[in-house]
């Protein structure tokens, strides 16, 4: 019997393993973070052209800028207290 199907299966497994590797964490410089924070305080969302311009200025990729803004919005959301909910009441006497 032919072993071709086994070789192809191994190739597919190796390809999947290569695609599943985590990327290295990016350490932004102090200046990059300051500029990102300034831009975030101006607007919590950037257009694609704004992201591209900022990426060129900071020597980062557009995807890195996009992910930083996503993470920063989530950080803001976690810190912001819920405005519509009422404080819990105790039923003890």
PDB file of C-alpha atoms in Angstrom:
ATOM      1  CA  UNK A   1       0.000   0.000   0.000  1.00  0.00           C
ATOM      2  CA  UNK A   2       1.049   3.558  -0.678  1.00  0.00           C
ATOM      3  CA  UNK A   3       2.256   5.770   2.189  1.00  0.00           C
ATOM      4  CA  UNK A   4       1.506   9.027   0.343  1.00  0.00           C
ATOM      5  CA  UNK A   5      -1.549   9.770   2.457  1.00  0.00           C
ATOM      6  CA  UNK A   6       0.562   9.533   5.641  1.00  0.00           C
ATOM      7  CA  UNK A   7       3.131  11.976   4.313  1.00  0.00           C
ATOM      8  CA  UNK A   8       0.409  14.464   3.385  1.00  0.00           C
ATOM      9  CA  UNK A   9      -1.147  14.113   6.838  1.00  0.00           C
ATOM     10  CA  UNK A  10       2.245  14.821   8.449  1.00  0.00           C
ATOM     11  CA  UNK A  11       2.697  17.865   6.226  1.00  0.00           C
ATOM     12  CA  UNK A  12      -0.716  19.181   7.271  1.00  0.00           C
ATOM     13  CA  UNK A  13       0.111  18.608  10.952  1.00  0.00           C
ATOM     14  CA  UNK A  14       3.415  20.455  10.633  1.00  0.00           C
ATOM     15  CA  UNK A  15       1.716  23.314   8.807  1.00  0.00           C
ATOM     16  CA  UNK A  16      -0.887  23.632  11.576  1.00  0.00           C
ATOM     17  CA  UNK A  17       1.812  23.590  14.255  1.00  0.00           C
ATOM     18  CA  UNK A  18       3.685  26.399  12.502  1.00  0.00           C
ATOM     19  CA  UNK A  19       0.516  28.489  12.214  1.00  0.00           C
ATOM     20  CA  UNK A  20      -0.342  28.014  15.899  1.00  0.00           C
ATOM     21  CA  UNK A  21       2.896  29.481  17.248  1.00  0.00           C
ATOM     22  CA  UNK A  22       2.336  32.524  19.428  1.00  0.00           C
ATOM     23  CA  UNK A  23       3.882  35.769  18.319  1.00  0.00           C
ATOM     24  CA  UNK A  24       6.422  37.455  20.554  1.00  0.00           C
ATOM     25  CA  UNK A  25       5.066  40.115  22.869  1.00  0.00           C
ATOM     26  CA  UNK A  26       5.817  43.654  21.733  1.00  0.00           C
ATOM     27  CA  UNK A  27       7.498  45.979  24.194  1.00  0.00           C
ATOM     28  CA  UNK A  28       6.502  49.480  23.202  1.00  0.00           C
ATOM     29  CA  UNK A  29       8.945  52.255  23.961  1.00  0.00           C
ATOM     30  CA  UNK A  30       8.023  55.027  26.378  1.00  0.00           C
ATOM     31  CA  UNK A  31       7.624  57.491  23.498  1.00  0.00           C
ATOM     32  CA  UNK A  32       5.446  55.085  21.497  1.00  0.00           C
ATOM     33  CA  UNK A  33       3.180  54.584  24.521  1.00  0.00           C
ATOM     34  CA  UNK A  34       2.936  58.317  25.188  1.00  0.00           C
ATOM     35  CA  UNK A  35       1.933  59.011  21.579  1.00  0.00           C
ATOM     36  CA  UNK A  36      -0.536  56.116  21.555  1.00  0.00           C
ATOM     37  CA  UNK A  37      -2.125  57.410  24.781  1.00  0.00           C
ATOM     38  CA  UNK A  38      -2.334  60.963  23.404  1.00  0.00           C
ATOM     39  CA  UNK A  39      -4.018  59.682  20.247  1.00  0.00           C
ATOM     40  CA  UNK A  40      -6.363  57.505  22.314  1.00  0.00           C
ATOM     41  CA  UNK A  41      -7.458  60.488  24.414  1.00  0.00           C
ATOM     42  CA  UNK A  42      -8.236  62.403  21.215  1.00  0.00           C
ATOM     43  CA  UNK A  43     -10.239  59.509  19.801  1.00  0.00           C
ATOM     44  CA  UNK A  44     -10.780  55.948  21.005  1.00  0.00           C
ATOM     45  CA  UNK A  45     -11.144  54.772  17.395  1.00  0.00           C
ATOM     46  CA  UNK A  46      -8.800  55.410  14.475  1.00  0.00           C
ATOM     47  CA  UNK A  47      -9.582  55.131  10.787  1.00  0.00           C
ATOM     48  CA  UNK A  48      -7.454  52.830   8.659  1.00  0.00           C
ATOM     49  CA  UNK A  49      -5.569  55.799   7.208  1.00  0.00           C
ATOM     50  CA  UNK A  50      -4.932  57.192  10.702  1.00  0.00           C
ATOM     51  CA  UNK A  51      -3.647  53.781  11.818  1.00  0.00           C
ATOM     52  CA  UNK A  52      -1.340  53.572   8.803  1.00  0.00           C
ATOM     53  CA  UNK A  53       0.030  57.072   9.392  1.00  0.00           C
ATOM     54  CA  UNK A  54       0.583  56.404  13.086  1.00  0.00           C
ATOM     55  CA  UNK A  55       2.215  53.052  12.324  1.00  0.00           C
ATOM     56  CA  UNK A  56       4.702  54.741   9.998  1.00  0.00           C
ATOM     57  CA  UNK A  57       5.468  57.449  12.543  1.00  0.00           C
ATOM     58  CA  UNK A  58       5.998  54.969  15.387  1.00  0.00           C
ATOM     59  CA  UNK A  59       7.732  52.325  13.246  1.00  0.00           C
ATOM     60  CA  UNK A  60       5.084  49.735  14.119  1.00  0.00           C
ATOM     61  CA  UNK A  61       2.681  47.749  11.975  1.00  0.00           C
ATOM     62  CA  UNK A  62      -0.887  48.841  11.380  1.00  0.00           C
ATOM     63  CA  UNK A  63      -2.022  45.627  13.094  1.00  0.00           C
ATOM     64  CA  UNK A  64       0.017  46.455  16.214  1.00  0.00           C
ATOM     65  CA  UNK A  65      -1.676  49.860  16.380  1.00  0.00           C
ATOM     66  CA  UNK A  66      -5.102  48.297  15.862  1.00  0.00           C
ATOM     67  CA  UNK A  67      -4.572  45.700  18.599  1.00  0.00           C
ATOM     68  CA  UNK A  68      -3.177  48.304  21.016  1.00  0.00           C
ATOM     69  CA  UNK A  69      -6.313  50.433  20.546  1.00  0.00           C
ATOM     70  CA  UNK A  70      -8.564  47.385  21.004  1.00  0.00           C
ATOM     71  CA  UNK A  71      -6.776  46.448  24.215  1.00  0.00           C
ATOM     72  CA  UNK A  72      -6.844  50.034  25.470  1.00  0.00           C
ATOM     73  CA  UNK A  73     -10.603  50.294  24.870  1.00  0.00           C
ATOM     74  CA  UNK A  74     -11.109  47.088  26.852  1.00  0.00           C
ATOM     75  CA  UNK A  75      -8.947  48.454  29.672  1.00  0.00           C
ATOM     76  CA  UNK A  76     -11.095  51.588  29.743  1.00  0.00           C
ATOM     77  CA  UNK A  77     -14.274  49.507  29.715  1.00  0.00           C
ATOM     78  CA  UNK A  78     -13.069  47.412  32.669  1.00  0.00           C
ATOM     79  CA  UNK A  79     -12.168  50.501  34.713  1.00  0.00           C
ATOM     80  CA  UNK A  80     -15.377  52.393  33.985  1.00  0.00           C
ATOM     81  CA  UNK A  81     -18.028  51.689  36.647  1.00  0.00           C
ATOM     82  CA  UNK A  82     -21.403  50.587  35.271  1.00  0.00           C
ATOM     83  CA  UNK A  83     -23.584  53.676  35.015  1.00  0.00           C
ATOM     84  CA  UNK A  84     -26.997  52.046  34.578  1.00  0.00           C
ATOM     85  CA  UNK A  85     -26.896  49.461  37.341  1.00  0.00           C
ATOM     86  CA  UNK A  86     -27.930  50.136  40.919  1.00  0.00           C
ATOM     87  CA  UNK A  87     -25.844  49.073  43.888  1.00  0.00           C
ATOM     88  CA  UNK A  88     -26.738  45.671  45.309  1.00  0.00           C
ATOM     89  CA  UNK A  89     -29.023  45.717  48.321  1.00  0.00           C
ATOM     90  CA  UNK A  90     -28.777  43.429  51.289  1.00  0.00           C
ATOM     91  CA  UNK A  91     -31.774  41.297  52.263  1.00  0.00           C
ATOM     92  CA  UNK A  92     -30.516  40.634  55.790  1.00  0.00           C
ATOM     93  CA  UNK A  93     -32.411  42.005  58.802  1.00  0.00           C
TER      94      UNK A  93
END
